[in-house]
PDB file of N, CA, C and O in Angstrom:
ATOM      1  N   MET A  93     -36.403 -30.463  -9.158  1.00 61.00           N
ATOM      2  CA  MET A  93     -35.895 -29.757  -7.992  1.00 61.00           C
ATOM      3  C   MET A  93     -35.942 -28.247  -8.221  1.00 61.00           C
ATOM      4  O   MET A  93     -36.020 -27.490  -7.268  1.00 61.00           O
ATOM      5  N   ASN A  94     -35.930 -27.802  -9.461  1.00 87.00           N
ATOM      6  CA  ASN A  94     -36.018 -26.378  -9.731  1.00 87.00           C
ATOM      7  C   ASN A  94     -37.347 -25.791  -9.263  1.00 87.00           C
ATOM      8  O   ASN A  94     -37.409 -24.638  -8.850  1.00 87.00           O
ATOM      9  N   ALA A  95     -38.413 -26.580  -9.332  1.00 90.00           N
ATOM     10  CA  ALA A  95     -39.717 -26.102  -8.884  1.00 90.00           C
ATOM     11  C   ALA A  95     -39.699 -25.820  -7.384  1.00 90.00           C
ATOM     12  O   ALA A  95     -40.316 -24.852  -6.923  1.00 90.00           O
ATOM     13  N   GLY A  96     -39.002 -26.634  -6.633  1.00 90.00           N
ATOM     14  CA  GLY A  96     -38.897 -26.406  -5.184  1.00 90.00           C
ATOM     15  C   GLY A  96     -38.204 -25.097  -4.863  1.00 90.00           C
ATOM     16  O   GLY A  96     -38.620 -24.357  -3.969  1.00 90.00           O
ATOM     17  N   TRP A  97     -37.146 -24.788  -5.601  1.00 92.00           N
ATOM     18  CA  TRP A  97     -36.446 -23.516  -5.374  1.00 92.00           C
ATOM     19  C   TRP A  97     -37.316 -22.333  -5.789  1.00 92.00           C
ATOM     20  O   TRP A  97     -37.276 -21.275  -5.154  1.00 92.00           O
ATOM     21  N   LYS A  98     -38.101 -22.493  -6.857  1.00 95.00           N
ATOM     22  CA  LYS A  98     -38.998 -21.422  -7.291  1.00 95.00           C
ATOM     23  C   LYS A  98     -40.053 -21.142  -6.235  1.00 95.00           C
ATOM     24  O   LYS A  98     -40.346 -19.986  -5.925  1.00 95.00           O
ATOM     25  N   ILE A  99     -40.626 -22.199  -5.683  1.00 95.00           N
ATOM     26  CA  ILE A  99     -41.633 -22.029  -4.631  1.00 95.00           C
ATOM     27  C   ILE A  99     -41.011 -21.368  -3.413  1.00 95.00           C
ATOM     28  O   ILE A  99     -41.600 -20.463  -2.812  1.00 95.00           O
ATOM     29  N   PHE A 100     -39.806 -21.792  -3.060  1.00 95.00           N
ATOM     30  CA  PHE A 100     -39.125 -21.200  -1.916  1.00 95.00           C
ATOM     31  C   PHE A 100     -38.879 -19.707  -2.139  1.00 95.00           C
ATOM     32  O   PHE A 100     -39.177 -18.878  -1.279  1.00 95.00           O
ATOM     33  N   LEU A 101     -38.345 -19.354  -3.297  1.00 95.00           N
ATOM     34  CA  LEU A 101     -38.029 -17.946  -3.565  1.00 95.00           C
ATOM     35  C   LEU A 101     -39.281 -17.081  -3.690  1.00 95.00           C
ATOM     36  O   LEU A 101     -39.305 -15.944  -3.205  1.00 95.00           O
ATOM     37  N   LEU A 102     -40.334 -17.613  -4.326  1.00 96.00           N
ATOM     38  CA  LEU A 102     -41.578 -16.848  -4.433  1.00 96.00           C
ATOM     39  C   LEU A 102     -42.224 -16.621  -3.068  1.00 96.00           C
ATOM     40  O   LEU A 102     -42.698 -15.518  -2.775  1.00 96.00           O
ATOM     41  N   SER A 103     -42.249 -17.636  -2.239  1.00 97.00           N
ATOM     42  CA  SER A 103     -42.841 -17.465  -0.914  1.00 97.00           C
ATOM     43  C   SER A 103     -41.982 -16.564  -0.041  1.00 97.00           C
ATOM     44  O   SER A 103     -42.506 -15.787   0.767  1.00 97.00           O
ATOM     45  N   LEU A 104     -40.671 -16.608  -0.212  1.00 96.00           N
ATOM     46  CA  LEU A 104     -39.792 -15.704   0.517  1.00 96.00           C
ATOM     47  C   LEU A 104     -40.015 -14.256   0.068  1.00 96.00           C
ATOM     48  O   LEU A 104     -40.049 -13.343   0.907  1.00 96.00           O
ATOM     49  N   ALA A 105     -40.201 -14.049  -1.230  1.00 97.00           N
ATOM     50  CA  ALA A 105     -40.486 -12.706  -1.743  1.00 97.00           C
ATOM     51  C   ALA A 105     -41.833 -12.203  -1.232  1.00 97.00           C
ATOM     52  O   ALA A 105     -41.964 -11.036  -0.834  1.00 97.00           O
ATOM     53  N   LEU A 106     -42.840 -13.077  -1.214  1.00 97.00           N
ATOM     54  CA  LEU A 106     -44.151 -12.691  -0.702  1.00 97.00           C
ATOM     55  C   LEU A 106     -44.075 -12.348   0.779  1.00 97.00           C
ATOM     56  O   LEU A 106     -44.699 -11.386   1.243  1.00 97.00           O
ATOM     57  N   PHE A 107     -43.293 -13.110   1.532  1.00 97.00           N
ATOM     58  CA  PHE A 107     -43.090 -12.810   2.946  1.00 97.00           C
ATOM     59  C   PHE A 107     -42.462 -11.433   3.119  1.00 97.00           C
ATOM     60  O   PHE A 107     -42.903 -10.643   3.955  1.00 97.00           O
ATOM     61  N   ALA A 108     -41.442 -11.139   2.326  1.00 97.00           N
ATOM     62  CA  ALA A 108     -40.763  -9.842   2.433  1.00 97.00           C
ATOM     63  C   ALA A 108     -41.692  -8.694   2.058  1.00 97.00           C
ATOM     64  O   ALA A 108     -41.689  -7.642   2.717  1.00 97.00           O
ATOM     65  N   ILE A 109     -42.513  -8.876   1.039  1.00 97.00           N
ATOM     66  CA  ILE A 109     -43.453  -7.832   0.633  1.00 97.00           C
ATOM     67  C   ILE A 109     -44.486  -7.592   1.723  1.00 97.00           C
ATOM     68  O   ILE A 109     -44.788  -6.438   2.062  1.00 97.00           O
ATOM     69  N   ALA A 110     -45.050  -8.666   2.283  1.00 96.00           N
ATOM     70  CA  ALA A 110     -46.049  -8.514   3.342  1.00 96.00           C
ATOM     71  C   ALA A 110     -45.434  -7.899   4.593  1.00 96.00           C
ATOM     72  O   ALA A 110     -46.049  -7.054   5.255  1.00 96.00           O
ATOM     73  N   PHE A 111     -44.212  -8.293   4.914  1.00 95.00           N
ATOM     74  CA  PHE A 111     -43.516  -7.742   6.081  1.00 95.00           C
ATOM     75  C   PHE A 111     -43.282  -6.242   5.902  1.00 95.00           C
ATOM     76  O   PHE A 111     -43.538  -5.446   6.801  1.00 95.00           O
ATOM     77  N   GLY A 112     -42.805  -5.864   4.725  1.00 96.00           N
ATOM     78  CA  GLY A 112     -42.569  -4.447   4.446  1.00 96.00           C
ATOM     79  C   GLY A 112     -43.858  -3.645   4.426  1.00 96.00           C
ATOM     80  O   GLY A 112     -43.904  -2.518   4.935  1.00 96.00           O
ATOM     81  N   ALA A 113     -44.908  -4.216   3.848  1.00 96.00           N
ATOM     82  CA  ALA A 113     -46.195  -3.516   3.808  1.00 96.00           C
ATOM     83  C   ALA A 113     -46.760  -3.321   5.206  1.00 96.00           C
ATOM     84  O   ALA A 113     -47.327  -2.262   5.513  1.00 96.00           O
ATOM     85  N   GLU A 114     -46.598  -4.317   6.057  1.00 94.00           N
ATOM     86  CA  GLU A 114     -47.086  -4.175   7.431  1.00 94.00           C
ATOM     87  C   GLU A 114     -46.337  -3.073   8.170  1.00 94.00           C
ATOM     88  O   GLU A 114     -46.937  -2.271   8.878  1.00 94.00           O
ATOM     89  N   ARG A 115     -45.026  -3.032   7.998  1.00 94.00           N
ATOM     90  CA  ARG A 115     -44.233  -1.999   8.672  1.00 94.00           C
ATOM     91  C   ARG A 115     -44.518  -0.614   8.107  1.00 94.00           C
ATOM     92  O   ARG A 115     -44.449   0.379   8.815  1.00 94.00           O
ATOM     93  N   LEU A 116     -44.862  -0.545   6.826  1.00 96.00           N
ATOM     94  CA  LEU A 116     -45.124   0.737   6.177  1.00 96.00           C
ATOM     95  C   LEU A 116     -46.547   1.233   6.444  1.00 96.00           C
ATOM     96  O   LEU A 116     -46.749   2.412   6.768  1.00 96.00           O
ATOM     97  N   LEU A 117     -47.533   0.346   6.328  1.00 94.00           N
ATOM     98  CA  LEU A 117     -48.931   0.766   6.419  1.00 94.00           C
ATOM     99  C   LEU A 117     -49.455   0.844   7.838  1.00 94.00           C
ATOM    100  O   LEU A 117     -50.212   1.759   8.174  1.00 94.00           O
ATOM    101  N   VAL A 118     -49.129  -0.133   8.666  1.00 90.00           N
ATOM    102  CA  VAL A 118     -49.659  -0.185  10.035  1.00 90.00           C
ATOM    103  C   VAL A 118     -48.532  -0.471  11.024  1.00 90.00           C
ATOM    104  O   VAL A 118     -48.478  -1.547  11.623  1.00 90.00           O
ATOM    105  N   PRO A 119     -47.622   0.495  11.234  1.00 87.00           N
ATOM    106  CA  PRO A 119     -46.430   0.207  12.045  1.00 87.00           C
ATOM    107  C   PRO A 119     -46.712   0.010  13.535  1.00 87.00           C
ATOM    108  O   PRO A 119     -46.032  -0.770  14.182  1.00 87.00           O
ATOM    109  N   ASP A 120     -47.706   0.678  14.086  1.00 84.00           N
ATOM    110  CA  ASP A 120     -47.943   0.614  15.532  1.00 84.00           C
ATOM    111  C   ASP A 120     -49.229  -0.098  15.895  1.00 84.00           C
ATOM    112  O   ASP A 120     -49.756   0.087  16.992  1.00 84.00           O
ATOM    113  N   ILE A 121     -49.734  -0.917  15.007  1.00 82.00           N
ATOM    114  CA  ILE A 121     -51.005  -1.603  15.244  1.00 82.00           C
ATOM    115  C   ILE A 121     -50.729  -3.056  15.608  1.00 82.00           C
ATOM    116  O   ILE A 121     -49.950  -3.737  14.954  1.00 82.00           O
ATOM    117  N   VAL A 122     -51.404  -3.505  16.662  1.00 73.00           N
ATOM    118  CA  VAL A 122     -51.301  -4.903  17.084  1.00 73.00           C
ATOM    119  C   VAL A 122     -52.430  -5.664  16.398  1.00 73.00           C
ATOM    120  O   VAL A 122     -53.582  -5.240  16.476  1.00 73.00           O
ATOM    121  N   PRO A 123     -52.140  -6.768  15.699  1.00 67.00           N
ATOM    122  CA  PRO A 123     -53.187  -7.446  14.935  1.00 67.00           C
ATOM    123  C   PRO A 123     -54.128  -8.294  15.792  1.00 67.00           C
ATOM    124  O   PRO A 123     -54.428  -9.435  15.478  1.00 67.00           O
ATOM    125  N   ILE A 124     -54.567  -7.750  16.902  1.00 69.00           N
ATOM    126  CA  ILE A 124     -55.601  -8.388  17.718  1.00 69.00           C
ATOM    127  C   ILE A 124     -56.622  -7.319  18.082  1.00 69.00           C
ATOM    128  O   ILE A 124     -56.338  -6.126  18.026  1.00 69.00           O
ATOM    129  N   GLY A 125     -57.791  -7.729  18.457  1.00 60.00           N
ATOM    130  CA  GLY A 125     -58.852  -6.766  18.735  1.00 60.00           C
ATOM    131  C   GLY A 125     -58.708  -6.036  20.052  1.00 60.00           C
ATOM    132  O   GLY A 125     -59.250  -4.948  20.224  1.00 60.00           O
ATOM    133  N   PHE A 126     -57.987  -6.597  21.006  1.00 65.00           N
ATOM    134  CA  PHE A 126     -57.882  -5.987  22.316  1.00 65.00           C
ATOM    135  C   PHE A 126     -56.520  -5.336  22.481  1.00 65.00           C
ATOM    136  O   PHE A 126     -55.498  -5.979  22.347  1.00 65.00           O
ATOM    137  N   ALA A 127     -56.520  -4.061  22.768  1.00 61.00           N
ATOM    138  CA  ALA A 127     -55.280  -3.336  23.006  1.00 61.00           C
ATOM    139  C   ALA A 127     -55.548  -2.319  24.114  1.00 61.00           C
ATOM    140  O   ALA A 127     -56.695  -2.052  24.473  1.00 61.00           O
ATOM    141  N   GLU A 128     -54.497  -1.780  24.657  1.00 72.00           N
ATOM    142  CA  GLU A 128     -54.662  -0.836  25.754  1.00 72.00           C
ATOM    143  C   GLU A 128     -55.302   0.470  25.294  1.00 72.00           C
ATOM    144  O   GLU A 128     -56.026   1.099  26.039  1.00 72.00           O
ATOM    145  N   GLU A 129     -55.015   0.882  24.080  1.00 74.00           N
ATOM    146  CA  GLU A 129     -55.617   2.090  23.539  1.00 74.00           C
ATOM    147  C   GLU A 129     -56.449   1.728  22.315  1.00 74.00           C
ATOM    148  O   GLU A 129     -56.147   0.768  21.612  1.00 74.00           O
ATOM    149  N   PRO A 130     -57.509   2.479  22.052  1.00 77.00           N
ATOM    150  CA  PRO A 130     -58.366   2.155  20.904  1.00 77.00           C
ATOM    151  C   PRO A 130     -57.605   2.244  19.574  1.00 77.00           C
ATOM    152  O   PRO A 130     -56.752   3.105  19.400  1.00 77.00           O
ATOM    153  N   GLN A 131     -57.935   1.334  18.683  1.00 80.00           N
ATOM    154  CA  GLN A 131     -57.308   1.304  17.370  1.00 80.00           C
ATOM    155  C   GLN A 131     -58.410   1.277  16.309  1.00 80.00           C
ATOM    156  O   GLN A 131     -59.490   0.746  16.539  1.00 80.00           O
ATOM    157  N   LEU A 132     -58.125   1.838  15.153  1.00 83.00           N
ATOM    158  CA  LEU A 132     -59.084   1.803  14.057  1.00 83.00           C
ATOM    159  C   LEU A 132     -59.302   0.373  13.604  1.00 83.00           C
ATOM    160  O   LEU A 132     -58.349  -0.404  13.477  1.00 83.00           O
ATOM    161  N   LEU A 133     -60.549   0.013  13.350  1.00 84.00           N
ATOM    162  CA  LEU A 133     -60.876  -1.353  12.953  1.00 84.00           C
ATOM    163  C   LEU A 133     -60.211  -1.718  11.625  1.00 84.00           C
ATOM    164  O   LEU A 133     -59.705  -2.834  11.466  1.00 84.00           O
ATOM    165  N   LEU A 134     -60.184  -0.792  10.689  1.00 89.00           N
ATOM    166  CA  LEU A 134     -59.553  -1.066   9.403  1.00 89.00           C
ATOM    167  C   LEU A 134     -58.058  -1.335   9.572  1.00 89.00           C
ATOM    168  O   LEU A 134     -57.497  -2.216   8.920  1.00 89.00           O
ATOM    169  N   SER A 135     -57.413  -0.620  10.468  1.00 88.00           N
ATOM    170  CA  SER A 135     -55.987  -0.837  10.715  1.00 88.00           C
ATOM    171  C   SER A 135     -55.740  -2.203  11.347  1.00 88.00           C
ATOM    172  O   SER A 135     -54.778  -2.895  10.997  1.00 88.00           O
ATOM    173  N   VAL A 136     -56.592  -2.588  12.277  1.00 86.00           N
ATOM    174  CA  VAL A 136     -56.451  -3.901  12.914  1.00 86.00           C
ATOM    175  C   VAL A 136     -56.664  -5.012  11.887  1.00 86.00           C
ATOM    176  O   VAL A 136     -55.916  -5.991  11.852  1.00 86.00           O
ATOM    177  N   GLN A 137     -57.668  -4.849  11.037  1.00 89.00           N
ATOM    178  CA  GLN A 137     -57.926  -5.854  10.011  1.00 89.00           C
ATOM    179  C   GLN A 137     -56.782  -5.946   9.010  1.00 89.00           C
ATOM    180  O   GLN A 137     -56.377  -7.039   8.609  1.00 89.00           O
ATOM    181  N   THR A 138     -56.245  -4.798   8.619  1.00 92.00           N
ATOM    182  CA  THR A 138     -55.112  -4.791   7.695  1.00 92.00           C
ATOM    183  C   THR A 138     -53.904  -5.477   8.305  1.00 92.00           C
ATOM    184  O   THR A 138     -53.238  -6.289   7.659  1.00 92.00           O
ATOM    185  N   ALA A 139     -53.620  -5.152   9.558  1.00 90.00           N
ATOM    186  CA  ALA A 139     -52.491  -5.782  10.243  1.00 90.00           C
ATOM    187  C   ALA A 139     -52.704  -7.287  10.372  1.00 90.00           C
ATOM    188  O   ALA A 139     -51.757  -8.072  10.208  1.00 90.00           O
ATOM    189  N   PHE A 140     -53.935  -7.703  10.646  1.00 92.00           N
ATOM    190  CA  PHE A 140     -54.239  -9.127  10.778  1.00 92.00           C
ATOM    191  C   PHE A 140     -54.022  -9.866   9.460  1.00 92.00           C
ATOM    192  O   PHE A 140     -53.396 -10.932   9.434  1.00 92.00           O
ATOM    193  N   VAL A 141     -54.509  -9.297   8.362  1.00 94.00           N
ATOM    194  CA  VAL A 141     -54.366  -9.946   7.055  1.00 94.00           C
ATOM    195  C   VAL A 141     -52.897 -10.013   6.647  1.00 94.00           C
ATOM    196  O   VAL A 141     -52.418 -11.052   6.176  1.00 94.00           O
ATOM    197  N   LEU A 142     -52.161  -8.924   6.843  1.00 95.00           N
ATOM    198  CA  LEU A 142     -50.750  -8.925   6.481  1.00 95.00           C
ATOM    199  C   LEU A 142     -49.954  -9.905   7.335  1.00 95.00           C
ATOM    200  O   LEU A 142     -49.057 -10.585   6.834  1.00 95.00           O
ATOM    201  N   ARG A 143     -50.277 -10.001   8.617  1.00 94.00           N
ATOM    202  CA  ARG A 143     -49.591 -10.969   9.476  1.00 94.00           C
ATOM    203  C   ARG A 143     -49.915 -12.391   9.064  1.00 94.00           C
ATOM    204  O   ARG A 143     -49.045 -13.267   9.076  1.00 94.00           O
ATOM    205  N   ALA A 144     -51.176 -12.646   8.667  1.00 95.00           N
ATOM    206  CA  ALA A 144     -51.546 -13.984   8.192  1.00 95.00           C
ATOM    207  C   ALA A 144     -50.785 -14.342   6.923  1.00 95.00           C
ATOM    208  O   ALA A 144     -50.294 -15.475   6.776  1.00 95.00           O
ATOM    209  N   ILE A 145     -50.645 -13.376   6.006  1.00 97.00           N
ATOM    210  CA  ILE A 145     -49.882 -13.622   4.782  1.00 97.00           C
ATOM    211  C   ILE A 145     -48.424 -13.909   5.118  1.00 97.00           C
ATOM    212  O   ILE A 145     -47.804 -14.818   4.546  1.00 97.00           O
ATOM    213  N   GLU A 146     -47.867 -13.157   6.057  1.00 96.00           N
ATOM    214  CA  GLU A 146     -46.481 -13.401   6.482  1.00 96.00           C
ATOM    215  C   GLU A 146     -46.301 -14.801   7.024  1.00 96.00           C
ATOM    216  O   GLU A 146     -45.348 -15.509   6.663  1.00 96.00           O
ATOM    217  N   LEU A 147     -47.198 -15.208   7.900  1.00 96.00           N
ATOM    218  CA  LEU A 147     -47.064 -16.529   8.529  1.00 96.00           C
ATOM    219  C   LEU A 147     -47.231 -17.658   7.519  1.00 96.00           C
ATOM    220  O   LEU A 147     -46.490 -18.655   7.558  1.00 96.00           O
ATOM    221  N   ILE A 148     -48.197 -17.516   6.614  1.00 97.00           N
ATOM    222  CA  ILE A 148     -48.409 -18.558   5.607  1.00 97.00           C
ATOM    223  C   ILE A 148     -47.214 -18.631   4.661  1.00 97.00           C
ATOM    224  O   ILE A 148     -46.705 -19.722   4.362  1.00 97.00           O
ATOM    225  N   ALA A 149     -46.746 -17.478   4.193  1.00 97.00           N
ATOM    226  CA  ALA A 149     -45.608 -17.461   3.266  1.00 97.00           C
ATOM    227  C   ALA A 149     -44.346 -17.990   3.941  1.00 97.00           C
ATOM    228  O   ALA A 149     -43.566 -18.718   3.326  1.00 97.00           O
ATOM    229  N   GLY A 150     -44.140 -17.635   5.195  1.00 97.00           N
ATOM    230  CA  GLY A 150     -42.979 -18.156   5.925  1.00 97.00           C
ATOM    231  C   GLY A 150     -43.044 -19.653   6.117  1.00 97.00           C
ATOM    232  O   GLY A 150     -42.030 -20.351   5.990  1.00 97.00           O
ATOM    233  N   SER A 151     -44.231 -20.162   6.400  1.00 97.00           N
ATOM    234  CA  SER A 151     -44.390 -21.613   6.558  1.00 97.00           C
ATOM    235  C   SER A 151     -44.151 -22.346   5.248  1.00 97.00           C
ATOM    236  O   SER A 151     -43.485 -23.380   5.217  1.00 97.00           O
ATOM    237  N   VAL A 152     -44.690 -21.819   4.162  1.00 97.00           N
ATOM    238  CA  VAL A 152     -44.483 -22.437   2.852  1.00 97.00           C
ATOM    239  C   VAL A 152     -43.007 -22.402   2.480  1.00 97.00           C
ATOM    240  O   VAL A 152     -42.465 -23.382   1.955  1.00 97.00           O
ATOM    241  N   ALA A 153     -42.333 -21.285   2.773  1.00 96.00           N
ATOM    242  CA  ALA A 153     -40.899 -21.188   2.479  1.00 96.00           C
ATOM    243  C   ALA A 153     -40.110 -22.221   3.272  1.00 96.00           C
ATOM    244  O   ALA A 153     -39.228 -22.886   2.726  1.00 96.00           O
ATOM    245  N   ALA A 154     -40.422 -22.357   4.547  1.00 97.00           N
ATOM    246  CA  ALA A 154     -39.695 -23.319   5.383  1.00 97.00           C
ATOM    247  C   ALA A 154     -39.938 -24.755   4.912  1.00 97.00           C
ATOM    248  O   ALA A 154     -39.002 -25.548   4.801  1.00 97.00           O
ATOM    249  N   ILE A 155     -41.178 -25.090   4.615  1.00 97.00           N
ATOM    250  CA  ILE A 155     -41.504 -26.446   4.178  1.00 97.00           C
ATOM    251  C   ILE A 155     -40.857 -26.750   2.830  1.00 97.00           C
ATOM    252  O   ILE A 155     -40.277 -27.824   2.630  1.00 97.00           O
ATOM    253  N   SER A 156     -40.940 -25.803   1.899  1.00 96.00           N
ATOM    254  CA  SER A 156     -40.345 -26.047   0.585  1.00 96.00           C
ATOM    255  C   SER A 156     -38.827 -26.138   0.668  1.00 96.00           C
ATOM    256  O   SER A 156     -38.212 -26.908  -0.060  1.00 96.00           O
ATOM    257  N   LEU A 157     -38.214 -25.367   1.564  1.00 96.00           N
ATOM    258  CA  LEU A 157     -36.764 -25.462   1.735  1.00 96.00           C
ATOM    259  C   LEU A 157     -36.367 -26.834   2.269  1.00 96.00           C
ATOM    260  O   LEU A 157     -35.430 -27.460   1.763  1.00 96.00           O
ATOM    261  N   VAL A 158     -37.083 -27.330   3.258  1.00 96.00           N
ATOM    262  CA  VAL A 158     -36.768 -28.644   3.826  1.00 96.00           C
ATOM    263  C   VAL A 158     -36.950 -29.742   2.785  1.00 96.00           C
ATOM    264  O   VAL A 158     -36.096 -30.627   2.630  1.00 96.00           O
ATOM    265  N   ILE A 159     -38.050 -29.693   2.036  1.00 95.00           N
ATOM    266  CA  ILE A 159     -38.308 -30.725   1.033  1.00 95.00           C
ATOM    267  C   ILE A 159     -37.275 -30.657  -0.091  1.00 95.00           C
ATOM    268  O   ILE A 159     -36.757 -31.686  -0.546  1.00 95.00           O
ATOM    269  N   THR A 160     -36.955 -29.448  -0.537  1.00 95.00           N
ATOM    270  CA  THR A 160     -35.987 -29.293  -1.629  1.00 95.00           C
ATOM    271  C   THR A 160     -34.592 -29.745  -1.197  1.00 95.00           C
ATOM    272  O   THR A 160     -33.895 -30.433  -1.954  1.00 95.00           O
ATOM    273  N   LEU A 161     -34.186 -29.375   0.002  1.00 94.00           N
ATOM    274  CA  LEU A 161     -32.879 -29.820   0.486  1.00 94.00           C
ATOM    275  C   LEU A 161     -32.849 -31.331   0.699  1.00 94.00           C
ATOM    276  O   LEU A 161     -31.834 -31.975   0.438  1.00 94.00           O
ATOM    277  N   GLY A 162     -33.966 -31.887   1.162  1.00 93.00           N
ATOM    278  CA  GLY A 162     -34.046 -33.344   1.305  1.00 93.00           C
ATOM    279  C   GLY A 162     -33.926 -34.053  -0.022  1.00 93.00           C
ATOM    280  O   GLY A 162     -33.231 -35.072  -0.143  1.00 93.00           O
ATOM    281  N   ALA A 163     -34.576 -33.521  -1.053  1.00 91.00           N
ATOM    282  CA  ALA A 163     -34.466 -34.111  -2.390  1.00 91.00           C
ATOM    283  C   ALA A 163     -33.047 -33.956  -2.930  1.00 91.00           C
ATOM    284  O   ALA A 163     -32.522 -34.873  -3.576  1.00 91.00           O
ATOM    285  N   TRP A 164     -32.423 -32.825  -2.661  1.00 90.00           N
ATOM    286  CA  TRP A 164     -31.051 -32.600  -3.120  1.00 90.00           C
ATOM    287  C   TRP A 164     -30.085 -33.580  -2.451  1.00 90.00           C
ATOM    288  O   TRP A 164     -29.235 -34.165  -3.116  1.00 90.00           O
ATOM    289  N   VAL A 165     -30.228 -33.775  -1.145  1.00 92.00           N
ATOM    290  CA  VAL A 165     -29.367 -34.725  -0.427  1.00 92.00           C
ATOM    291  C   VAL A 165     -29.601 -36.141  -0.933  1.00 92.00           C
ATOM    292  O   VAL A 165     -28.661 -36.916  -1.102  1.00 92.00           O
ATOM    293  N   ARG A 166     -30.847 -36.467  -1.209  1.00 91.00           N
ATOM    294  CA  ARG A 166     -31.151 -37.808  -1.693  1.00 91.00           C
ATOM    295  C   ARG A 166     -30.541 -38.065  -3.069  1.00 91.00           C
ATOM    296  O   ARG A 166     -30.011 -39.148  -3.316  1.00 91.00           O
ATOM    297  N   THR A 167     -30.593 -37.072  -3.948  1.00 88.00           N
ATOM    298  CA  THR A 167     -29.988 -37.268  -5.268  1.00 88.00           C
ATOM    299  C   THR A 167     -28.466 -37.327  -5.172  1.00 88.00           C
ATOM    300  O   THR A 167     -27.833 -38.066  -5.908  1.00 88.00           O
ATOM    301  N   ARG A 168     -27.884 -36.570  -4.256  1.00 88.00           N
ATOM    302  CA  ARG A 168     -26.420 -36.611  -4.077  1.00 88.00           C
ATOM    303  C   ARG A 168     -25.994 -37.968  -3.544  1.00 88.00           C
ATOM    304  O   ARG A 168     -24.966 -38.501  -3.958  1.00 88.00           O
ATOM    305  N   SER A 169     -26.751 -38.523  -2.599  1.00 87.00           N
ATOM    306  CA  SER A 169     -26.363 -39.812  -2.035  1.00 87.00           C
ATOM    307  C   SER A 169     -26.604 -40.944  -3.030  1.00 87.00           C
ATOM    308  O   SER A 169     -25.857 -41.925  -3.053  1.00 87.00           O
ATOM    309  N   THR A 170     -27.613 -40.809  -3.889  1.00 83.00           N
ATOM    310  CA  THR A 170     -27.875 -41.820  -4.907  1.00 83.00           C
ATOM    311  C   THR A 170     -26.784 -41.815  -5.959  1.00 83.00           C
ATOM    312  O   THR A 170     -26.333 -42.873  -6.407  1.00 83.00           O
ATOM    313  N   ARG A 171     -26.300 -40.651  -6.323  1.00 78.00           N
ATOM    314  CA  ARG A 171     -25.236 -40.556  -7.326  1.00 78.00           C
ATOM    315  C   ARG A 171     -23.913 -41.110  -6.807  1.00 78.00           C
ATOM    316  O   ARG A 171     -23.140 -41.701  -7.540  1.00 78.00           O
ATOM    317  N   SER A 172     -23.643 -40.910  -5.534  1.00 74.00           N
ATOM    318  CA  SER A 172     -22.367 -41.369  -4.990  1.00 74.00           C
ATOM    319  C   SER A 172     -22.317 -42.897  -4.853  1.00 74.00           C
ATOM    320  O   SER A 172     -21.264 -43.498  -4.904  1.00 74.00           O
ATOM    321  N   HIS A 173     -23.483 -43.551  -4.683  1.00 70.00           N
ATOM    322  CA  HIS A 173     -23.533 -45.011  -4.572  1.00 70.00           C
ATOM    323  C   HIS A 173     -23.530 -45.688  -5.934  1.00 70.00           C
ATOM    324  O   HIS A 173     -23.233 -46.864  -6.036  1.00 70.00           O
ATOM    325  N   ALA A 174     -23.875 -44.965  -6.961  1.00 60.00           N
ATOM    326  CA  ALA A 174     -23.978 -45.582  -8.296  1.00 60.00           C
ATOM    327  C   ALA A 174     -22.634 -45.700  -8.981  1.00 60.00           C
ATOM    328  O   ALA A 174     -21.631 -45.293  -8.652  1.00 60.00           O
TER     329      ALA A 174
END
């Protein structure tokens, strides 16, 4: 169960780093190609990659949290019946 918490914390840290980097490096850039005003291609690509990292890390954190909590509940219920 410790591995589940490690995965959760690492993915949460990666999410926070990507979120902070996006706000710091490309604060006013929309990570899509179409916007009302022209945007630098490098900025759009950077915003897209950072947003993808955020979404993947957030998904991994959520999945690992659910699995780890499920395993924790299962071990607690097994111990109480024994």
